[in-house]
Amino acid sequence: MEEPKASRRDLTKAQNREVILTAARSVFAQMGFAKATVRDVIRATPLASGTFYNYFKSKEEVYQALRDEAALAIRPTLRQARLAAETQEEFLSSGFRTFFAFLQSRQDEGAVAEASRFRMDSPEVLAGFAELREDLEKAIARGVFAPVDAGLLTSCIVGMAFELAQQVKAGREVEDATRFATALVLGGINAAA
Amino acid sequence: MEEPKASRRDLTKAQNREVILTAARSVFAQMGFAKATVRDVIRATPLASGTFYNYFKSKEEVYQALRDEAALAIRPTLRQARLAAETQEEFLSSGFRTFFAFLQSRQDEGAVAEASRFRMDSPEVLAGFAELREDLEKAIARGVFAPVDAGLLTSCIVGMAFELAQQVKAGREVEDATRFATALVLGGINAAA
DNA sequence: GACGTTCGTGACGCCGCGTCAATTTCTCTT
DNA sequence: AAGAGAAATTGACGCGGCGTCACGAACGTC
């Protein structure tokens, strides 16, 4: 039995971590990740500067933690949608739709006011790519998907998804992007088979 | 007549700029963009620290200049290949092939040893996206391409290209990636029409 | 060759970085 | 309840990078 033993220590520890992450979200959104400093984050907090380093090694690690958080939040939903799919169309459209809707709902935080476009994939995000690949392979094995190179297809889907996400953030309808991406991949796969 | 007037001043100015860019390429490749500092770059140069700021405002601006350089180097080739294309297949495959081969030939510099994956699009790169879109629209107008939403298709192609580029850098054959991407888009478009 | 302009130089003040000894806060034992 | 020990917080500190600027050298012009 893993007794959580929610001692006072463990509690404030979790709290402090969350306080820092929340402050970082706000600071990054406000002044942009590039310009923000560890000091800016900690100043938006009642904690002392040294305390920051008890929780994170750097600004980058905080950013990763935020990305990881988002990735872990959406991955189960994506998995479920894909595993439940009984057709290629369903597999693709539910995946794209879930992804776009998720990003749109968090538009505000992700909208880090950067000078130029910029993307950084944290380990959990990469793990999400691996999950998509696994799901694709399973779907192929189940006969739901035509047999194609899962690695290359994963890259294509991921690339399309992230790039189309920009358009969604710029005002495109989630359904438009979903329909287009789904049709493209679907048609391409069927043509290849 | 734009007289270049290659005076001594203009010459050393161009030289210095190139010296800094070359040093930056090397420094970024060696220690990674994130860890590198303006001082590191200028130290890899016979110039003084203050001189750097006569040419660039920051480390980021140097990085952008490098990206811009690459984008400007490949864009004419891409344009030409696309404009000469008389079939959808040709339009897509020559574009993908050119892009992948180009990146592979510069693998060393782009291989900035970063902690996690990271991408930043400079203005000239974005302009390249706009060019692709224009060429797609022209091709549609010419009747070479089926009529689809050029904006969404641009995003899909761009996303796929950049993501597949990762695989090429990881050892995938250029031809494999080219064939796959071409077939996918081609099939998708034809299915949509 | 003399004047005006442009550019390279490096020292300077400022600030963020990551550390660490001192201190406070919590936990566990008796 | 008290006290010892462990763990976490604090902020001051030294280090180094940042961007600037007054100075002098190099250059173009007449």
Tab-separated table of C-alpha atoms (C1' of nucleotides) in Angstrom:
chain	number	residue	atom	x	y	z
A	1	MET	CA	0.000	0.000	0.000
A	2	GLU	CA	1.486	3.272	-1.081
A	3	GLU	CA	0.540	5.413	1.888
A	4	PRO	CA	0.608	8.994	0.559
A	5	LYS	CA	1.222	10.248	4.102
A	6	ALA	CA	0.135	13.769	3.281
A	7	SER	CA	2.415	15.354	5.824
A	8	ARG	CA	2.654	19.087	6.189
A	9	ARG	CA	5.976	19.018	4.347
A	10	ASP	CA	4.685	17.160	1.327
A	11	LEU	CA	1.719	19.468	1.189
A	12	THR	CA	3.615	22.742	1.078
A	13	LYS	CA	6.064	21.160	-1.300
A	14	ALA	CA	3.309	20.426	-3.777
A	15	GLN	CA	1.845	23.860	-3.133
A	16	ASN	CA	5.110	25.666	-3.757
A	17	ARG	CA	5.641	23.781	-6.985
A	18	GLU	CA	2.214	24.797	-8.131
A	19	VAL	CA	2.744	28.397	-7.060
A	20	ILE	CA	5.893	28.565	-9.149
A	21	LEU	CA	4.246	26.954	-12.170
A	22	THR	CA	1.291	29.301	-11.977
A	23	ALA	CA	3.534	32.334	-11.671
A	24	ALA	CA	5.607	31.100	-14.601
A	25	ARG	CA	2.523	30.638	-16.776
A	26	SER	CA	1.539	34.208	-16.094
A	27	VAL	CA	5.012	35.675	-16.512
A	28	PHE	CA	5.717	33.782	-19.733
A	29	ALA	CA	2.386	34.848	-21.161
A	30	GLN	CA	2.933	38.431	-20.174
A	31	MET	CA	6.525	39.111	-21.214
A	32	GLY	CA	7.273	36.122	-23.403
A	33	PHE	CA	9.404	33.121	-22.583
A	34	ALA	CA	12.561	34.527	-24.151
A	35	LYS	CA	12.618	37.737	-22.124
A	36	ALA	CA	11.446	36.237	-18.859
A	37	THR	CA	14.005	35.419	-16.188
A	38	VAL	CA	13.979	33.082	-13.225
A	39	ARG	CA	13.948	36.215	-11.085
A	40	ASP	CA	10.817	37.488	-12.799
A	41	VAL	CA	9.064	34.230	-12.011
A	42	ILE	CA	10.160	34.107	-8.406
A	43	ARG	CA	9.310	37.780	-7.914
A	44	ALA	CA	5.734	36.948	-8.908
A	45	THR	CA	5.751	34.683	-5.899
A	46	PRO	CA	6.109	35.101	-2.145
A	47	LEU	CA	9.115	32.765	-2.211
A	48	ALA	CA	12.808	33.606	-2.075
A	49	SER	CA	15.085	33.220	-5.058
A	50	GLY	CA	16.983	30.278	-3.628
A	51	THR	CA	13.780	28.317	-3.172
A	52	PHE	CA	13.212	28.234	-6.909
A	53	TYR	CA	16.200	25.975	-7.313
A	54	ASN	CA	14.794	23.470	-4.864
A	55	TYR	CA	12.092	22.803	-7.443
A	56	PHE	CA	13.553	23.492	-10.884
A	57	LYS	CA	17.016	23.751	-12.326
A	58	SER	CA	16.237	26.519	-14.789
A	59	LYS	CA	13.627	28.530	-16.648
A	60	GLU	CA	13.693	25.897	-19.381
A	61	GLU	CA	12.834	23.160	-16.930
A	62	VAL	CA	9.781	25.108	-15.794
A	63	TYR	CA	8.704	25.507	-19.380
A	64	GLN	CA	9.123	21.788	-19.920
A	65	ALA	CA	7.063	21.079	-16.840
A	66	LEU	CA	4.263	23.232	-18.249
A	67	ARG	CA	4.403	21.456	-21.585
A	68	ASP	CA	4.542	18.080	-19.876
A	69	GLU	CA	1.500	19.033	-17.849
A	70	ALA	CA	-0.440	19.867	-20.990
A	71	ALA	CA	0.746	16.725	-22.748
A	72	LEU	CA	-0.261	14.537	-19.826
A	73	ALA	CA	-3.623	16.264	-19.692
A	74	ILE	CA	-4.550	15.522	-23.280
A	75	ARG	CA	-2.876	12.201	-23.948
A	76	PRO	CA	-5.403	9.952	-22.180
A	77	THR	CA	-8.247	11.583	-24.082
A	78	LEU	CA	-6.453	11.105	-27.366
A	79	ARG	CA	-5.620	7.507	-26.597
A	80	GLN	CA	-9.139	6.638	-25.704
A	81	ALA	CA	-10.523	8.258	-28.809
A	82	ARG	CA	-8.094	6.406	-31.032
A	83	LEU	CA	-8.489	3.041	-29.414
A	84	ALA	CA	-12.256	3.267	-29.613
A	85	ALA	CA	-12.136	4.098	-33.306
A	86	GLU	CA	-13.521	1.456	-35.573
A	87	THR	CA	-12.738	3.169	-38.841
A	88	GLN	CA	-9.802	5.105	-40.188
A	89	GLU	CA	-11.993	8.142	-40.514
A	90	GLU	CA	-12.960	7.985	-36.875
A	91	PHE	CA	-9.394	7.390	-35.737
A	92	LEU	CA	-8.126	10.466	-37.549
A	93	SER	CA	-10.967	12.909	-37.098
A	94	SER	CA	-11.426	12.306	-33.398
A	95	GLY	CA	-7.698	12.675	-32.870
A	96	PHE	CA	-7.385	15.924	-34.770
A	97	ARG	CA	-10.554	17.349	-33.280
A	98	THR	CA	-9.515	16.565	-29.726
A	99	PHE	CA	-6.119	18.122	-30.295
A	100	PHE	CA	-7.356	21.330	-31.905
A	101	ALA	CA	-10.128	21.849	-29.381
A	102	PHE	CA	-7.693	21.316	-26.528
A	103	LEU	CA	-5.257	23.911	-27.840
A	104	GLN	CA	-8.029	26.353	-28.546
A	105	SER	CA	-9.284	26.073	-24.990
A	106	ARG	CA	-5.799	26.911	-23.730
A	107	GLN	CA	-5.110	29.509	-26.354
A	108	ASP	CA	-4.443	32.181	-23.761
A	109	GLU	CA	-1.522	30.471	-22.041
A	110	GLY	CA	0.084	29.066	-25.140
A	111	ALA	CA	-0.113	32.486	-26.727
A	112	VAL	CA	3.266	33.349	-25.285
A	113	ALA	CA	3.924	36.670	-26.950
A	114	GLU	CA	7.083	35.666	-28.785
A	115	ALA	CA	8.874	37.623	-31.452
A	116	SER	CA	8.882	34.810	-33.976
A	117	ARG	CA	7.184	31.441	-34.036
A	118	PHE	CA	8.792	28.940	-31.831
A	119	ARG	CA	8.165	25.390	-30.728
A	120	MET	CA	9.839	23.186	-28.159
A	121	ASP	CA	8.857	19.585	-27.517
A	122	SER	CA	9.185	18.303	-23.984
A	123	PRO	CA	9.743	14.614	-23.239
A	124	GLU	CA	6.078	14.013	-22.479
A	125	VAL	CA	5.128	15.554	-25.796
A	126	LEU	CA	7.542	13.242	-27.568
A	127	ALA	CA	6.049	10.366	-25.601
A	128	GLY	CA	2.692	11.424	-26.975
A	129	PHE	CA	4.099	11.041	-30.491
A	130	ALA	CA	5.246	7.543	-29.588
A	131	GLU	CA	1.760	6.751	-28.329
A	132	LEU	CA	0.241	7.844	-31.606
A	133	ARG	CA	2.653	5.585	-33.388
A	134	GLU	CA	1.753	2.629	-31.200
A	135	ASP	CA	-1.943	3.261	-31.721
A	136	LEU	CA	-1.388	3.425	-35.444
A	137	GLU	CA	0.448	0.116	-35.404
A	138	LYS	CA	-2.290	-1.474	-33.341
A	139	ALA	CA	-4.936	-0.131	-35.681
A	140	ILE	CA	-3.043	-1.564	-38.612
A	141	ALA	CA	-2.765	-4.911	-36.870
A	142	ARG	CA	-6.493	-4.824	-36.133
A	143	GLY	CA	-7.113	-4.253	-39.795
A	144	VAL	CA	-8.740	-0.885	-39.188
A	145	PHE	CA	-5.900	0.893	-40.938
A	146	ALA	CA	-4.273	0.099	-44.224
A	147	PRO	CA	-0.710	-1.155	-43.776
A	148	VAL	CA	1.603	1.841	-44.116
A	149	ASP	CA	4.895	2.898	-42.554
A	150	ALA	CA	3.744	3.914	-39.084
A	151	GLY	CA	6.844	5.992	-38.385
A	152	LEU	CA	6.464	8.172	-41.434
A	153	LEU	CA	2.734	8.471	-41.011
A	154	THR	CA	3.182	9.542	-37.408
A	155	SER	CA	5.502	12.317	-38.484
A	156	CYS	CA	3.054	13.487	-41.119
A	157	ILE	CA	0.121	13.561	-38.741
A	158	VAL	CA	2.095	15.284	-36.010
A	159	GLY	CA	3.492	17.867	-38.384
A	160	MET	CA	0.120	18.617	-39.881
A	161	ALA	CA	-1.503	18.834	-36.485
A	162	PHE	CA	0.962	21.325	-35.069
A	163	GLU	CA	1.002	23.472	-38.172
A	164	LEU	CA	-2.752	23.505	-38.525
A	165	ALA	CA	-2.944	24.396	-34.860
A	166	GLN	CA	-1.414	27.733	-35.780
A	167	GLN	CA	-4.290	28.352	-38.134
A	168	VAL	CA	-6.797	27.403	-35.500
A	169	LYS	CA	-5.179	29.875	-33.136
A	170	ALA	CA	-5.404	32.448	-35.897
A	171	GLY	CA	-9.132	32.011	-36.098
A	172	ARG	CA	-9.798	28.995	-38.295
A	173	GLU	CA	-12.669	26.814	-37.201
A	174	VAL	CA	-11.695	23.594	-35.455
A	175	GLU	CA	-14.055	21.662	-37.677
A	176	ASP	CA	-12.563	23.061	-40.873
A	177	ALA	CA	-9.070	22.062	-39.892
A	178	THR	CA	-10.263	18.677	-38.659
A	179	ARG	CA	-12.141	17.910	-41.827
A	180	PHE	CA	-9.293	18.963	-44.065
A	181	ALA	CA	-6.600	17.046	-42.206
A	182	THR	CA	-8.741	13.944	-41.931
A	183	ALA	CA	-9.639	13.948	-45.598
A	184	LEU	CA	-6.051	14.461	-46.642
A	185	VAL	CA	-4.603	11.618	-44.616
A	186	LEU	CA	-7.523	9.350	-45.336
A	187	GLY	CA	-7.325	9.874	-49.069
A	188	GLY	CA	-3.587	9.505	-49.054
A	189	ILE	CA	-3.646	6.227	-47.209
A	190	ASN	CA	-6.356	4.733	-49.330
A	191	ALA	CA	-4.549	5.779	-52.456
A	192	ALA	CA	-1.358	4.142	-51.197
A	193	ALA	CA	-3.213	0.885	-50.582
B	1	MET	CA	22.248	52.204	-61.722
B	2	GLU	CA	22.885	51.094	-58.189
B	3	GLU	CA	26.609	51.705	-57.976
B	4	PRO	CA	27.887	49.260	-55.326
B	5	LYS	CA	30.878	51.536	-54.690
B	6	ALA	CA	32.832	48.783	-53.034
B	7	SER	CA	34.722	51.097	-50.779
B	8	ARG	CA	37.059	49.823	-48.139
B	9	ARG	CA	34.441	50.584	-45.514
B	10	ASP	CA	31.688	48.601	-47.159
B	11	LEU	CA	34.060	45.730	-47.698
B	12	THR	CA	35.178	45.287	-44.113
B	13	LYS	CA	31.601	45.798	-43.030
B	14	ALA	CA	30.453	42.852	-45.096
B	15	GLN	CA	33.476	40.873	-43.946
B	16	ASN	CA	32.833	41.528	-40.275
B	17	ARG	CA	29.232	40.505	-40.645
B	18	GLU	CA	30.311	37.282	-42.245
B	19	VAL	CA	32.964	36.682	-39.606
B	20	ILE	CA	30.362	36.999	-36.889
B	21	LEU	CA	27.885	34.735	-38.663
B	22	THR	CA	30.533	32.087	-39.255
B	23	ALA	CA	31.650	32.210	-35.639
B	24	ALA	CA	28.035	31.991	-34.516
B	25	ARG	CA	27.384	28.935	-36.683
B	26	SER	CA	30.343	27.219	-35.097
B	27	VAL	CA	29.565	28.278	-31.544
B	28	PHE	CA	25.863	27.354	-31.795
B	29	ALA	CA	26.768	23.967	-33.257
B	30	GLN	CA	29.338	23.326	-30.578
B	31	MET	CA	27.613	24.398	-27.375
B	32	GLY	CA	24.008	24.694	-28.508
B	33	PHE	CA	22.026	27.849	-29.121
B	34	ALA	CA	20.517	27.962	-25.658
B	35	LYS	CA	23.808	27.900	-23.765
B	36	ALA	CA	25.738	30.130	-26.137
B	37	THR	CA	26.171	33.806	-25.273
B	38	VAL	CA	26.954	36.860	-27.350
B	39	ARG	CA	30.319	36.876	-25.600
B	40	ASP	CA	31.031	33.323	-26.710
B	41	VAL	CA	30.400	34.306	-30.303
B	42	ILE	CA	32.488	37.454	-30.171
B	43	ARG	CA	35.303	35.629	-28.395
B	44	ALA	CA	35.477	33.238	-31.352
B	45	THR	CA	36.299	36.316	-33.383
B	46	PRO	CA	39.115	38.887	-33.444
B	47	LEU	CA	36.550	41.622	-32.843
B	48	ALA	CA	35.713	43.481	-29.658
B	49	SER	CA	32.490	42.945	-27.767
B	50	GLY	CA	31.047	46.330	-28.617
B	51	THR	CA	31.457	45.683	-32.331
B	52	PHE	CA	28.952	42.867	-32.191
B	53	TYR	CA	26.204	45.353	-31.463
B	54	ASN	CA	27.022	47.353	-34.560
B	55	TYR	CA	25.840	44.351	-36.547
B	56	PHE	CA	23.214	42.563	-34.495
B	57	LYS	CA	20.995	43.450	-31.592
B	58	SER	CA	21.144	40.086	-29.896
B	59	LYS	CA	21.983	36.407	-30.118
B	60	GLU	CA	18.473	35.784	-31.414
B	61	GLU	CA	18.969	38.189	-34.271
B	62	VAL	CA	22.089	36.311	-35.336
B	63	TYR	CA	20.165	33.062	-35.271
B	64	GLN	CA	17.458	34.634	-37.395
B	65	ALA	CA	20.059	35.867	-39.850
B	66	LEU	CA	21.382	32.322	-40.192
B	67	ARG	CA	17.898	30.953	-40.771
B	68	ASP	CA	17.134	33.713	-43.214
B	69	GLU	CA	20.312	32.896	-45.078
B	70	ALA	CA	19.296	29.267	-45.409
B	71	ALA	CA	15.772	30.168	-46.411
B	72	LEU	CA	16.981	32.570	-49.074
B	73	ALA	CA	19.384	29.936	-50.339
B	74	ILE	CA	16.748	27.295	-50.939
B	75	ARG	CA	13.699	29.327	-51.890
B	76	PRO	CA	14.645	30.087	-55.520
B	77	THR	CA	15.333	26.408	-56.134
B	78	LEU	CA	12.000	25.439	-54.641
B	79	ARG	CA	10.156	28.080	-56.610
B	80	GLN	CA	11.667	27.056	-59.867
B	81	ALA	CA	10.925	23.398	-59.281
B	82	ARG	CA	7.305	24.133	-58.431
B	83	LEU	CA	6.671	26.543	-61.258
B	84	ALA	CA	8.126	24.105	-63.774
B	85	ALA	CA	5.929	21.291	-62.497
B	86	GLU	CA	3.287	20.157	-64.946
B	87	THR	CA	1.652	17.598	-62.705
B	88	GLN	CA	0.639	17.517	-59.082
B	89	GLU	CA	3.020	14.644	-58.530
B	90	GLU	CA	5.922	16.639	-59.920
B	91	PHE	CA	5.006	19.744	-57.941
B	92	LEU	CA	4.989	17.841	-54.663
B	93	SER	CA	7.829	15.388	-55.107
B	94	SER	CA	10.329	17.907	-56.431
B	95	GLY	CA	9.458	20.266	-53.591
B	96	PHE	CA	9.837	17.671	-50.883
B	97	ARG	CA	12.979	16.200	-52.415
B	98	THR	CA	14.667	19.572	-52.742
B	99	PHE	CA	13.826	20.461	-49.167
B	100	PHE	CA	15.001	17.198	-47.630
B	101	ALA	CA	18.189	17.067	-49.657
B	102	PHE	CA	18.986	20.648	-48.729
B	103	LEU	CA	18.590	20.002	-45.023
B	104	GLN	CA	20.563	16.808	-45.232
B	105	SER	CA	23.455	18.624	-46.884
B	106	ARG	CA	23.484	21.116	-44.015
B	107	GLN	CA	22.807	18.560	-41.333
B	108	ASP	CA	25.950	19.528	-39.436
B	109	GLU	CA	25.044	23.147	-38.790
B	110	GLY	CA	21.392	22.631	-38.154
B	111	ALA	CA	22.261	19.873	-35.739
B	112	VAL	CA	22.553	22.399	-32.940
B	113	ALA	CA	23.034	20.118	-29.979
B	114	GLU	CA	19.949	21.148	-28.050
B	115	ALA	CA	18.476	19.499	-25.028
B	116	SER	CA	15.033	19.046	-26.507
B	117	ARG	CA	13.663	19.574	-29.979
B	118	PHE	CA	13.206	23.140	-30.867
B	119	ARG	CA	12.171	25.140	-33.906
B	120	MET	CA	12.059	28.848	-34.594
B	121	ASP	CA	10.823	30.336	-37.850
B	122	SER	CA	12.481	33.512	-39.059
B	123	PRO	CA	10.676	36.026	-41.282
B	124	GLU	CA	12.309	34.687	-44.434
B	125	VAL	CA	11.182	31.178	-43.555
B	126	LEU	CA	7.636	32.428	-43.119
B	127	ALA	CA	7.977	34.208	-46.443
B	128	GLY	CA	8.911	30.837	-47.910
B	129	PHE	CA	5.627	29.450	-46.611
B	130	ALA	CA	3.811	32.313	-48.299
B	131	GLU	CA	5.600	31.499	-51.538
B	132	LEU	CA	4.480	27.902	-51.355
B	133	ARG	CA	0.959	29.106	-50.893
B	134	GLU	CA	1.179	31.420	-53.883
B	135	ASP	CA	2.598	28.665	-56.033
B	136	LEU	CA	-0.193	26.369	-54.942
B	137	GLU	CA	-2.776	28.959	-55.868
B	138	LYS	CA	-1.149	29.500	-59.234
B	139	ALA	CA	-1.028	25.771	-59.840
B	140	ILE	CA	-4.707	25.518	-58.977
B	141	ALA	CA	-5.472	28.384	-61.336
B	142	ARG	CA	-3.461	26.681	-64.064
B	143	GLY	CA	-5.535	23.591	-63.554
B	144	VAL	CA	-2.526	21.533	-62.525
B	145	PHE	CA	-3.842	21.164	-59.016
B	146	ALA	CA	-7.292	20.220	-57.879
B	147	PRO	CA	-9.062	23.154	-56.233
B	148	VAL	CA	-8.497	22.908	-52.495
B	149	ASP	CA	-8.043	25.394	-49.670
B	150	ALA	CA	-4.514	26.630	-50.325
B	151	GLY	CA	-4.019	27.941	-46.818
B	152	LEU	CA	-4.810	24.677	-45.138
B	153	LEU	CA	-2.870	22.658	-47.676
B	154	THR	CA	0.159	24.890	-47.181
B	155	SER	CA	0.066	24.242	-43.466
B	156	CYS	CA	-0.187	20.507	-44.025
B	157	ILE	CA	2.711	20.391	-46.448
B	158	VAL	CA	4.885	22.616	-44.296
B	159	GLY	CA	4.138	20.654	-41.160
B	160	MET	CA	4.804	17.335	-42.823
B	161	ALA	CA	8.003	18.603	-44.406
B	162	PHE	CA	9.495	19.857	-41.156
B	163	GLU	CA	8.483	16.827	-39.185
B	164	LEU	CA	9.719	14.383	-41.798
B	165	ALA	CA	12.947	16.351	-41.917
B	166	GLN	CA	13.585	15.101	-38.390
B	167	GLN	CA	13.384	11.559	-39.664
B	168	VAL	CA	15.729	12.329	-42.536
B	169	LYS	CA	18.209	13.772	-40.070
B	170	ALA	CA	17.805	10.589	-38.030
B	171	GLY	CA	18.857	8.486	-40.985
B	172	ARG	CA	15.791	7.989	-43.160
B	173	GLU	CA	16.431	8.053	-46.862
B	174	VAL	CA	15.448	11.250	-48.622
B	175	GLU	CA	13.664	9.248	-51.293
B	176	ASP	CA	11.608	7.306	-48.766
B	177	ALA	CA	10.376	10.456	-47.092
B	178	THR	CA	9.763	12.146	-50.428
B	179	ARG	CA	7.786	9.234	-51.812
B	180	PHE	CA	5.680	8.888	-48.698
B	181	ALA	CA	4.853	12.563	-48.351
B	182	THR	CA	4.089	12.940	-52.030
B	183	ALA	CA	1.827	9.927	-52.107
B	184	LEU	CA	-0.033	11.048	-49.017
B	185	VAL	CA	-0.797	14.561	-50.225
B	186	LEU	CA	-1.471	13.409	-53.753
B	187	GLY	CA	-3.908	10.757	-52.668
B	188	GLY	CA	-5.566	13.091	-50.228
B	189	ILE	CA	-6.129	15.790	-52.797
B	190	ASN	CA	-7.463	13.455	-55.421
B	191	ALA	CA	-9.802	11.899	-52.906
B	192	ALA	CA	-11.097	15.325	-51.944
B	193	ALA	CA	-11.817	16.143	-55.575
C	1	DG	C1'	46.998	67.116	-46.020
C	2	DA	C1'	43.103	68.560	-43.217
C	3	DC	C1'	38.463	68.039	-41.870
C	4	DG	C1'	34.262	65.458	-40.866
C	5	DT	C1'	32.254	61.068	-40.452
C	6	DT	C1'	31.952	56.364	-39.436
C	7	DC	C1'	33.352	52.492	-37.009
C	8	DG	C1'	36.052	49.556	-33.618
C	9	DT	C1'	37.299	49.305	-28.781
C	10	DG	C1'	37.081	47.874	-24.033
C	11	DA	C1'	35.935	49.551	-19.535
C	12	DC	C1'	31.766	50.408	-16.891
C	13	DG	C1'	27.448	49.907	-14.247
C	14	DC	C1'	23.666	46.911	-13.987
C	15	DC	C1'	21.422	42.733	-13.301
C	16	DG	C1'	20.488	37.811	-13.412
C	17	DC	C1'	22.700	33.550	-12.297
C	18	DG	C1'	23.380	29.549	-9.100
C	19	DT	C1'	25.334	28.654	-4.455
C	20	DC	C1'	25.619	28.181	0.404
C	21	DA	C1'	25.890	29.062	5.349
C	22	DA	C1'	22.635	30.497	8.563
C	23	DT	C1'	18.064	30.140	10.115
C	24	DT	C1'	13.437	28.567	10.398
C	25	DT	C1'	10.090	24.847	10.101
C	26	DC	C1'	8.718	20.348	10.428
C	27	DT	C1'	9.082	15.321	12.060
C	28	DC	C1'	10.074	11.738	14.966
C	29	DT	C1'	11.401	9.779	19.293
C	30	DT	C1'	11.212	9.329	24.065
D	1	DA	C1'	5.916	18.148	25.965
D	2	DA	C1'	10.461	18.600	24.883
D	3	DG	C1'	14.384	18.166	22.319
D	4	DA	C1'	17.280	16.321	18.698
D	5	DG	C1'	17.742	15.737	14.011
D	6	DA	C1'	16.350	16.348	9.250
D	7	DA	C1'	14.607	19.159	5.679
D	8	DA	C1'	13.382	23.315	3.535
D	9	DT	C1'	13.696	28.504	3.142
D	10	DT	C1'	16.143	32.534	2.996
D	11	DG	C1'	18.895	36.292	1.017
D	12	DA	C1'	23.506	37.862	0.550
D	13	DC	C1'	27.473	36.848	-2.307
D	14	DG	C1'	30.766	36.264	-6.146
D	15	DC	C1'	30.742	35.566	-10.950
D	16	DG	C1'	29.890	36.616	-15.490
D	17	DG	C1'	27.083	38.324	-19.368
D	18	DC	C1'	24.504	42.360	-20.854
D	19	DG	C1'	24.226	46.682	-23.606
D	20	DT	C1'	26.272	51.369	-23.576
D	21	DC	C1'	29.323	55.040	-24.390
D	22	DA	C1'	33.265	58.117	-24.556
D	23	DC	C1'	37.382	57.720	-26.869
D	24	DG	C1'	40.546	57.077	-30.605
D	25	DA	C1'	41.648	55.114	-34.994
D	26	DA	C1'	40.463	54.425	-39.831
D	27	DC	C1'	38.383	56.048	-43.724
D	28	DG	C1'	36.248	59.141	-47.348
D	29	DT	C1'	36.133	63.811	-49.236
D	30	DC	C1'	37.762	68.020	-51.048
